[in-house]
């Protein structure tokens, strides 16, 4: 039975996952790392900025102090935030607006559950800011996915039990977080083949039977 749907942001609601990849790739190149690939980027999906940096630094022998790591993460974030300047609602993935309308018409609550500290600005620029009943993001949390904290905070803000929430995720870390938190998990896009998810779909556009799947 479902009463709420919690959406991951990057790669589920919007295409910002591509912008994260470009910014990390540029940082890697500045550090002399030439082989930073989409496969490396896949391991950054859903995890925190500092954990994402470690994925980049694994590819070099160089050692960095904690201060230097913070400076590198800030540098990447500056590049990423700059690339968000031109973001608008065309970055919203196919089927998202219609799916949110469908959920609202069926009295199912909606929330965002994202590791990103840039969530508020992204929601605003893409016209998504007023579409959700609650937002939980990297600004609210102490632990990052696969810890379930970000989704448990979303459920709490909604006033809905975790067992009545469905999480939609494009990352393995996010699917694991949803299941550890006692929620249903729907894998989309890059996470489509994740075996821990309750169901998998190629895009949100194919989710319009979600109520029939999970019941209410
Ligand atoms: P920021 P999500 C995650 O967002 C991204 O997938 C991940 O690659 C990124 O490192 C993380 O946000 C933190 O983002 O640097 O903007 O705070 O997929 O959980 O919506
Ligand atoms: Mg994501």
PDB file of C-alpha atoms and ligand atoms in Angstrom:
ATOM      1  CA  UNK A   1       0.000   0.000   0.000  1.00  0.00           C
ATOM      2  CA  UNK A   2       1.452   3.403  -0.907  1.00  0.00           C
ATOM      3  CA  UNK A   3       0.701   6.856   0.401  1.00  0.00           C
ATOM      4  CA  UNK A   4       3.783   8.730  -0.819  1.00  0.00           C
ATOM      5  CA  UNK A   5       6.381   8.730  -3.578  1.00  0.00           C
ATOM      6  CA  UNK A   6       9.877  10.047  -2.821  1.00  0.00           C
ATOM      7  CA  UNK A   7      11.901  11.048  -5.865  1.00  0.00           C
ATOM      8  CA  UNK A   8      15.644  11.145  -6.145  1.00  0.00           C
ATOM      9  CA  UNK A   9      16.680  14.338  -7.990  1.00  0.00           C
ATOM     10  CA  UNK A  10      19.744  13.961 -10.237  1.00  0.00           C
ATOM     11  CA  UNK A  11      19.006  11.386 -12.916  1.00  0.00           C
ATOM     12  CA  UNK A  12      15.378  10.836 -11.883  1.00  0.00           C
ATOM     13  CA  UNK A  13      13.673  14.228 -12.030  1.00  0.00           C
ATOM     14  CA  UNK A  14      16.324  16.172 -13.948  1.00  0.00           C
ATOM     15  CA  UNK A  15      19.305  15.625 -16.248  1.00  0.00           C
ATOM     16  CA  UNK A  16      21.805  17.240 -13.854  1.00  0.00           C
ATOM     17  CA  UNK A  17      23.662  13.914 -13.569  1.00  0.00           C
ATOM     18  CA  UNK A  18      25.308  14.825 -16.907  1.00  0.00           C
ATOM     19  CA  UNK A  19      26.444  18.182 -15.474  1.00  0.00           C
ATOM     20  CA  UNK A  20      27.940  16.460 -12.411  1.00  0.00           C
ATOM     21  CA  UNK A  21      29.884  14.173 -14.774  1.00  0.00           C
ATOM     22  CA  UNK A  22      31.243  17.091 -16.847  1.00  0.00           C
ATOM     23  CA  UNK A  23      32.385  18.994 -13.753  1.00  0.00           C
ATOM     24  CA  UNK A  24      34.113  15.948 -12.213  1.00  0.00           C
ATOM     25  CA  UNK A  25      35.760  15.159 -15.556  1.00  0.00           C
ATOM     26  CA  UNK A  26      37.132  18.704 -15.799  1.00  0.00           C
ATOM     27  CA  UNK A  27      38.470  18.523 -12.243  1.00  0.00           C
ATOM     28  CA  UNK A  28      40.068  15.141 -13.022  1.00  0.00           C
ATOM     29  CA  UNK A  29      41.775  16.595 -16.113  1.00  0.00           C
ATOM     30  CA  UNK A  30      43.107  19.529 -14.067  1.00  0.00           C
ATOM     31  CA  UNK A  31      44.685  16.920 -11.771  1.00  0.00           C
ATOM     32  CA  UNK A  32      46.266  15.178 -14.757  1.00  0.00           C
ATOM     33  CA  UNK A  33      43.777  12.277 -14.716  1.00  0.00           C
ATOM     34  CA  UNK A  34      42.807  11.580 -18.320  1.00  0.00           C
ATOM     35  CA  UNK A  35      40.826   8.360 -17.994  1.00  0.00           C
ATOM     36  CA  UNK A  36      37.848   9.504 -15.946  1.00  0.00           C
ATOM     37  CA  UNK A  37      34.936   7.619 -17.527  1.00  0.00           C
ATOM     38  CA  UNK A  38      31.172   7.151 -17.330  1.00  0.00           C
ATOM     39  CA  UNK A  39      31.863   3.900 -15.450  1.00  0.00           C
ATOM     40  CA  UNK A  40      33.689   5.898 -12.754  1.00  0.00           C
ATOM     41  CA  UNK A  41      30.847   8.421 -12.748  1.00  0.00           C
ATOM     42  CA  UNK A  42      28.316   5.607 -12.197  1.00  0.00           C
ATOM     43  CA  UNK A  43      29.918   5.048  -8.768  1.00  0.00           C
ATOM     44  CA  UNK A  44      29.335   8.725  -7.906  1.00  0.00           C
ATOM     45  CA  UNK A  45      25.580   8.521  -8.456  1.00  0.00           C
ATOM     46  CA  UNK A  46      23.632   9.297  -5.319  1.00  0.00           C
ATOM     47  CA  UNK A  47      26.663   9.536  -3.046  1.00  0.00           C
ATOM     48  CA  UNK A  48      27.891  12.692  -1.323  1.00  0.00           C
ATOM     49  CA  UNK A  49      30.204  15.281  -2.853  1.00  0.00           C
ATOM     50  CA  UNK A  50      33.190  14.184  -0.713  1.00  0.00           C
ATOM     51  CA  UNK A  51      32.588  10.476  -1.445  1.00  0.00           C
ATOM     52  CA  UNK A  52      32.347  11.364  -5.149  1.00  0.00           C
ATOM     53  CA  UNK A  53      35.717  13.133  -4.915  1.00  0.00           C
ATOM     54  CA  UNK A  54      37.299   9.933  -3.566  1.00  0.00           C
ATOM     55  CA  UNK A  55      36.184   8.121  -6.748  1.00  0.00           C
ATOM     56  CA  UNK A  56      38.201  10.679  -8.760  1.00  0.00           C
ATOM     57  CA  UNK A  57      41.242  10.580  -6.469  1.00  0.00           C
ATOM     58  CA  UNK A  58      41.428   6.771  -6.695  1.00  0.00           C
ATOM     59  CA  UNK A  59      42.712   7.341 -10.221  1.00  0.00           C
ATOM     60  CA  UNK A  60      45.879   9.159  -9.182  1.00  0.00           C
ATOM     61  CA  UNK A  61      48.885   8.241  -7.053  1.00  0.00           C
ATOM     62  CA  UNK A  62      48.966  11.779  -5.626  1.00  0.00           C
ATOM     63  CA  UNK A  63      48.015  12.238  -1.977  1.00  0.00           C
ATOM     64  CA  UNK A  64      45.948  15.158  -0.709  1.00  0.00           C
ATOM     65  CA  UNK A  65      45.397  16.555   2.789  1.00  0.00           C
ATOM     66  CA  UNK A  66      41.847  17.000   4.138  1.00  0.00           C
ATOM     67  CA  UNK A  67      42.079  20.763   3.446  1.00  0.00           C
ATOM     68  CA  UNK A  68      43.173  20.122  -0.127  1.00  0.00           C
ATOM     69  CA  UNK A  69      40.303  17.672  -0.605  1.00  0.00           C
ATOM     70  CA  UNK A  70      37.817  20.244   0.630  1.00  0.00           C
ATOM     71  CA  UNK A  71      39.266  22.784  -1.794  1.00  0.00           C
ATOM     72  CA  UNK A  72      38.987  20.295  -4.685  1.00  0.00           C
ATOM     73  CA  UNK A  73      35.361  19.490  -3.823  1.00  0.00           C
ATOM     74  CA  UNK A  74      34.605  23.203  -3.675  1.00  0.00           C
ATOM     75  CA  UNK A  75      36.267  23.747  -7.036  1.00  0.00           C
ATOM     76  CA  UNK A  76      34.141  21.025  -8.628  1.00  0.00           C
ATOM     77  CA  UNK A  77      31.032  22.473  -7.008  1.00  0.00           C
ATOM     78  CA  UNK A  78      31.842  25.942  -8.374  1.00  0.00           C
ATOM     79  CA  UNK A  79      32.075  24.472 -11.887  1.00  0.00           C
ATOM     80  CA  UNK A  80      28.856  22.516 -11.364  1.00  0.00           C
ATOM     81  CA  UNK A  81      26.946  25.501  -9.978  1.00  0.00           C
ATOM     82  CA  UNK A  82      28.152  27.625 -12.925  1.00  0.00           C
ATOM     83  CA  UNK A  83      26.739  25.009 -15.298  1.00  0.00           C
ATOM     84  CA  UNK A  84      23.392  25.212 -13.460  1.00  0.00           C
ATOM     85  CA  UNK A  85      23.013  28.872 -14.485  1.00  0.00           C
ATOM     86  CA  UNK A  86      21.455  27.953 -17.813  1.00  0.00           C
ATOM     87  CA  UNK A  87      19.248  25.236 -16.313  1.00  0.00           C
ATOM     88  CA  UNK A  88      15.522  25.521 -17.020  1.00  0.00           C
ATOM     89  CA  UNK A  89      12.499  23.263 -17.198  1.00  0.00           C
ATOM     90  CA  UNK A  90      13.777  21.605 -20.369  1.00  0.00           C
ATOM     91  CA  UNK A  91      16.130  19.699 -18.021  1.00  0.00           C
ATOM     92  CA  UNK A  92      13.160  17.914 -16.444  1.00  0.00           C
ATOM     93  CA  UNK A  93      13.079  14.312 -17.663  1.00  0.00           C
ATOM     94  CA  UNK A  94      10.249  13.007 -19.866  1.00  0.00           C
ATOM     95  CA  UNK A  95       7.056  12.089 -18.070  1.00  0.00           C
ATOM     96  CA  UNK A  96       7.931  13.776 -14.746  1.00  0.00           C
ATOM     97  CA  UNK A  97       5.357  16.600 -14.769  1.00  0.00           C
ATOM     98  CA  UNK A  98       2.559  14.238 -15.909  1.00  0.00           C
ATOM     99  CA  UNK A  99       3.487  11.629 -13.302  1.00  0.00           C
ATOM    100  CA  UNK A 100       3.441  14.181 -10.470  1.00  0.00           C
ATOM    101  CA  UNK A 101       0.000  15.382 -11.640  1.00  0.00           C
ATOM    102  CA  UNK A 102      -1.219  11.755 -11.682  1.00  0.00           C
ATOM    103  CA  UNK A 103       0.014  11.210  -8.113  1.00  0.00           C
ATOM    104  CA  UNK A 104      -1.571  14.419  -6.865  1.00  0.00           C
ATOM    105  CA  UNK A 105      -4.876  13.567  -8.567  1.00  0.00           C
ATOM    106  CA  UNK A 106      -4.783  10.277  -6.669  1.00  0.00           C
ATOM    107  CA  UNK A 107      -4.011  11.915  -3.282  1.00  0.00           C
ATOM    108  CA  UNK A 108      -0.527  10.401  -3.116  1.00  0.00           C
ATOM    109  CA  UNK A 109       1.985  12.685  -1.427  1.00  0.00           C
ATOM    110  CA  UNK A 110       5.242  13.578  -3.138  1.00  0.00           C
ATOM    111  CA  UNK A 111       8.727  14.423  -1.850  1.00  0.00           C
ATOM    112  CA  UNK A 112      12.290  14.837  -3.059  1.00  0.00           C
ATOM    113  CA  UNK A 113      15.065  12.793  -1.408  1.00  0.00           C
ATOM    114  CA  UNK A 114      18.424  13.889  -2.802  1.00  0.00           C
ATOM    115  CA  UNK A 115      22.028  13.842  -1.636  1.00  0.00           C
ATOM    116  CA  UNK A 116      22.578  17.159  -3.381  1.00  0.00           C
ATOM    117  CA  UNK A 117      23.094  20.352  -1.409  1.00  0.00           C
ATOM    118  CA  UNK A 118      22.123  22.183  -4.586  1.00  0.00           C
ATOM    119  CA  UNK A 119      18.590  20.736  -4.517  1.00  0.00           C
ATOM    120  CA  UNK A 120      16.719  24.001  -3.710  1.00  0.00           C
ATOM    121  CA  UNK A 121      18.321  25.944  -6.570  1.00  0.00           C
ATOM    122  CA  UNK A 122      17.775  23.091  -9.049  1.00  0.00           C
ATOM    123  CA  UNK A 123      14.086  22.733  -8.117  1.00  0.00           C
ATOM    124  CA  UNK A 124      13.594  26.486  -8.480  1.00  0.00           C
ATOM    125  CA  UNK A 125      15.270  26.790 -11.859  1.00  0.00           C
ATOM    126  CA  UNK A 126      13.362  23.844 -13.333  1.00  0.00           C
ATOM    127  CA  UNK A 127       9.875  24.968 -12.157  1.00  0.00           C
ATOM    128  CA  UNK A 128       9.660  21.967  -9.832  1.00  0.00           C
ATOM    129  CA  UNK A 129       9.871  23.869  -6.534  1.00  0.00           C
ATOM    130  CA  UNK A 130       6.122  23.979  -5.830  1.00  0.00           C
ATOM    131  CA  UNK A 131       5.413  20.443  -7.024  1.00  0.00           C
ATOM    132  CA  UNK A 132       6.340  18.550  -3.838  1.00  0.00           C
ATOM    133  CA  UNK A 133       4.845  18.248  -0.369  1.00  0.00           C
ATOM    134  CA  UNK A 134       8.329  17.950   1.192  1.00  0.00           C
ATOM    135  CA  UNK A 135      12.001  18.230   0.280  1.00  0.00           C
ATOM    136  CA  UNK A 136      14.811  16.353   2.024  1.00  0.00           C
ATOM    137  CA  UNK A 137      18.342  16.847   0.715  1.00  0.00           C
ATOM    138  CA  UNK A 138      22.043  17.008   1.516  1.00  0.00           C
ATOM    139  CA  UNK A 139      21.384  20.160   3.553  1.00  0.00           C
ATOM    140  CA  UNK A 140      19.237  18.107   5.989  1.00  0.00           C
ATOM    141  CA  UNK A 141      21.430  15.039   6.421  1.00  0.00           C
ATOM    142  CA  UNK A 142      24.510  13.859   8.317  1.00  0.00           C
ATOM    143  CA  UNK A 143      24.915  10.562   6.448  1.00  0.00           C
ATOM    144  CA  UNK A 144      24.768   9.937   2.739  1.00  0.00           C
ATOM    145  CA  UNK A 145      23.144   7.117   0.732  1.00  0.00           C
ATOM    146  CA  UNK A 146      23.277   4.089   1.132  1.00  0.00           C
ATOM    147  CA  UNK A 147      22.280   5.245   4.621  1.00  0.00           C
ATOM    148  CA  UNK A 148      18.485   5.723   4.555  1.00  0.00           C
ATOM    149  CA  UNK A 149      18.570   9.038   6.459  1.00  0.00           C
ATOM    150  CA  UNK A 150      17.601  11.292   3.533  1.00  0.00           C
ATOM    151  CA  UNK A 151      14.495   9.190   2.764  1.00  0.00           C
ATOM    152  CA  UNK A 152      13.503   8.756   6.430  1.00  0.00           C
ATOM    153  CA  UNK A 153      13.626  12.546   6.842  1.00  0.00           C
ATOM    154  CA  UNK A 154      11.422  12.911   3.740  1.00  0.00           C
ATOM    155  CA  UNK A 155       8.886  10.422   5.163  1.00  0.00           C
ATOM    156  CA  UNK A 156       8.917  12.206   8.499  1.00  0.00           C
ATOM    157  CA  UNK A 157       8.344  15.596   6.858  1.00  0.00           C
ATOM    158  CA  UNK A 158       5.394  14.054   4.963  1.00  0.00           C
ATOM    159  CA  UNK A 159       4.018  12.372   8.103  1.00  0.00           C
ATOM    160  CA  UNK A 160       3.911   9.009   6.286  1.00  0.00           C
ATOM    161  CA  UNK A 161       5.274   5.663   7.544  1.00  0.00           C
ATOM    162  CA  UNK A 162       8.359   4.423   5.636  1.00  0.00           C
ATOM    163  CA  UNK A 163       6.492   1.191   4.776  1.00  0.00           C
ATOM    164  CA  UNK A 164       3.953   3.294   2.840  1.00  0.00           C
ATOM    165  CA  UNK A 165       6.577   5.127   0.768  1.00  0.00           C
ATOM    166  CA  UNK A 166       7.933   4.282  -2.682  1.00  0.00           C
ATOM    167  CA  UNK A 167      11.388   5.640  -3.566  1.00  0.00           C
ATOM    168  CA  UNK A 168      12.311   6.215  -7.206  1.00  0.00           C
ATOM    169  CA  UNK A 169      16.073   6.047  -7.749  1.00  0.00           C
ATOM    170  CA  UNK A 170      18.730   5.905 -10.477  1.00  0.00           C
ATOM    171  CA  UNK A 171      21.599   4.847  -8.206  1.00  0.00           C
ATOM    172  CA  UNK A 172      22.537   1.574  -6.506  1.00  0.00           C
ATOM    173  CA  UNK A 173      23.322   3.520  -3.305  1.00  0.00           C
ATOM    174  CA  UNK A 174      19.826   5.025  -3.381  1.00  0.00           C
ATOM    175  CA  UNK A 175      18.070   1.673  -3.949  1.00  0.00           C
ATOM    176  CA  UNK A 176      19.978   0.216  -1.012  1.00  0.00           C
ATOM    177  CA  UNK A 177      19.063   3.239   1.132  1.00  0.00           C
ATOM    178  CA  UNK A 178      15.361   2.835   0.314  1.00  0.00           C
ATOM    179  CA  UNK A 179      15.339  -0.885   1.150  1.00  0.00           C
ATOM    180  CA  UNK A 180      17.334  -0.375   4.380  1.00  0.00           C
ATOM    181  CA  UNK A 181      14.798   2.298   5.324  1.00  0.00           C
ATOM    182  CA  UNK A 182      11.921  -0.176   4.898  1.00  0.00           C
ATOM    183  CA  UNK A 183      10.520   1.433   1.741  1.00  0.00           C
ATOM    184  CA  UNK A 184       9.596   0.129  -1.705  1.00  0.00           C
ATOM    185  CA  UNK A 185      12.225   0.896  -4.343  1.00  0.00           C
ATOM    186  CA  UNK A 186      11.701   1.573  -8.031  1.00  0.00           C
ATOM    187  CA  UNK A 187      14.860   1.564 -10.150  1.00  0.00           C
ATOM    188  CA  UNK A 188      14.967   3.813 -13.214  1.00  0.00           C
ATOM    189  CA  UNK A 189      17.546   4.626 -15.868  1.00  0.00           C
ATOM    190  CA  UNK A 190      21.086   3.694 -14.874  1.00  0.00           C
ATOM    191  CA  UNK A 191      19.852   1.566 -11.946  1.00  0.00           C
ATOM    192  CA  UNK A 192      17.389  -0.360 -14.127  1.00  0.00           C
ATOM    193  CA  UNK A 193      19.198  -3.681 -13.622  1.00  0.00           C
ATOM    194  CA  UNK A 194      19.514  -3.384  -9.845  1.00  0.00           C
ATOM    195  CA  UNK A 195      18.206  -6.668  -8.404  1.00  0.00           C
ATOM    196  CA  UNK A 196      17.369  -5.206  -4.984  1.00  0.00           C
ATOM    197  CA  UNK A 197      14.681  -2.936  -6.435  1.00  0.00           C
ATOM    198  CA  UNK A 198      11.025  -4.046  -6.192  1.00  0.00           C
ATOM    199  CA  UNK A 199      10.446  -3.036  -9.809  1.00  0.00           C
ATOM    200  CA  UNK A 200      12.543  -1.531 -12.598  1.00  0.00           C
ATOM    201  CA  UNK A 201      11.501   0.772 -15.429  1.00  0.00           C
ATOM    202  CA  UNK A 202      13.432   2.488 -18.187  1.00  0.00           C
ATOM    203  CA  UNK A 203      11.849   5.894 -17.469  1.00  0.00           C
ATOM    204  CA  UNK A 204       9.293   7.609 -15.259  1.00  0.00           C
ATOM    205  CA  UNK A 205       6.956   7.771 -18.261  1.00  0.00           C
ATOM    206  CA  UNK A 206       6.340   4.033 -17.845  1.00  0.00           C
ATOM    207  CA  UNK A 207       5.278   4.349 -14.198  1.00  0.00           C
ATOM    208  CA  UNK A 208       1.663   5.387 -14.654  1.00  0.00           C
ATOM    209  CA  UNK A 209       0.447   2.102 -13.188  1.00  0.00           C
ATOM    210  CA  UNK A 210       2.309   2.574  -9.901  1.00  0.00           C
ATOM    211  CA  UNK A 211      -0.850   2.486  -7.788  1.00  0.00           C
ATOM    212  CA  UNK A 212      -1.955  -0.821  -9.337  1.00  0.00           C
ATOM    213  CA  UNK A 213       1.551  -2.248  -8.760  1.00  0.00           C
ATOM    214  CA  UNK A 214       1.882  -1.325  -5.087  1.00  0.00           C
ATOM    215  CA  UNK A 215      -1.774  -1.028  -4.070  1.00  0.00           C
ATOM    216  CA  UNK A 216      -3.259   1.587  -1.797  1.00  0.00           C
TER     217      UNK A 216
HETATM  218  P1  LIG B   1      26.046  18.116  -4.561  1.00  0.00           P
HETATM  219  P2  LIG B   1      20.909  12.598  -6.058  1.00  0.00           P
HETATM  220  C1  LIG B   1      23.472  13.293  -5.865  1.00  0.00           C
HETATM  221  O1  LIG B   1      22.152  13.618  -6.145  1.00  0.00           O
HETATM  222  C2  LIG B   1      24.256  12.989  -7.126  1.00  0.00           C
HETATM  223  O2  LIG B   1      23.738  11.842  -7.772  1.00  0.00           O
HETATM  224  C3  LIG B   1      25.686  12.747  -6.763  1.00  0.00           C
HETATM  225  O3  LIG B   1      26.448  12.460  -7.917  1.00  0.00           O
HETATM  226  C4  LIG B   1      26.233  13.983  -6.035  1.00  0.00           C
HETATM  227  O4  LIG B   1      27.572  13.767  -5.622  1.00  0.00           O
HETATM  228  C5  LIG B   1      25.361  14.271  -4.813  1.00  0.00           C
HETATM  229  O5  LIG B   1      24.018  14.448  -5.241  1.00  0.00           O
HETATM  230  C6  LIG B   1      25.789  15.520  -4.074  1.00  0.00           C
HETATM  231  O6  LIG B   1      25.503  16.634  -4.868  1.00  0.00           O
HETATM  232  O7  LIG B   1      27.507  18.111  -4.830  1.00  0.00           O
HETATM  233  O8  LIG B   1      25.246  18.966  -5.523  1.00  0.00           O
HETATM  234  O9  LIG B   1      25.709  18.419  -3.122  1.00  0.00           O
HETATM  235  O10 LIG B   1      21.119  11.604  -7.152  1.00  0.00           O
HETATM  236  O11 LIG B   1      20.905  12.021  -4.648  1.00  0.00           O
HETATM  237  O12 LIG B   1      19.724  13.505  -6.324  1.00  0.00           O
HETATM  238 MG1  LIG B   2      20.333  10.239  -8.652  1.00  0.00          MG
END
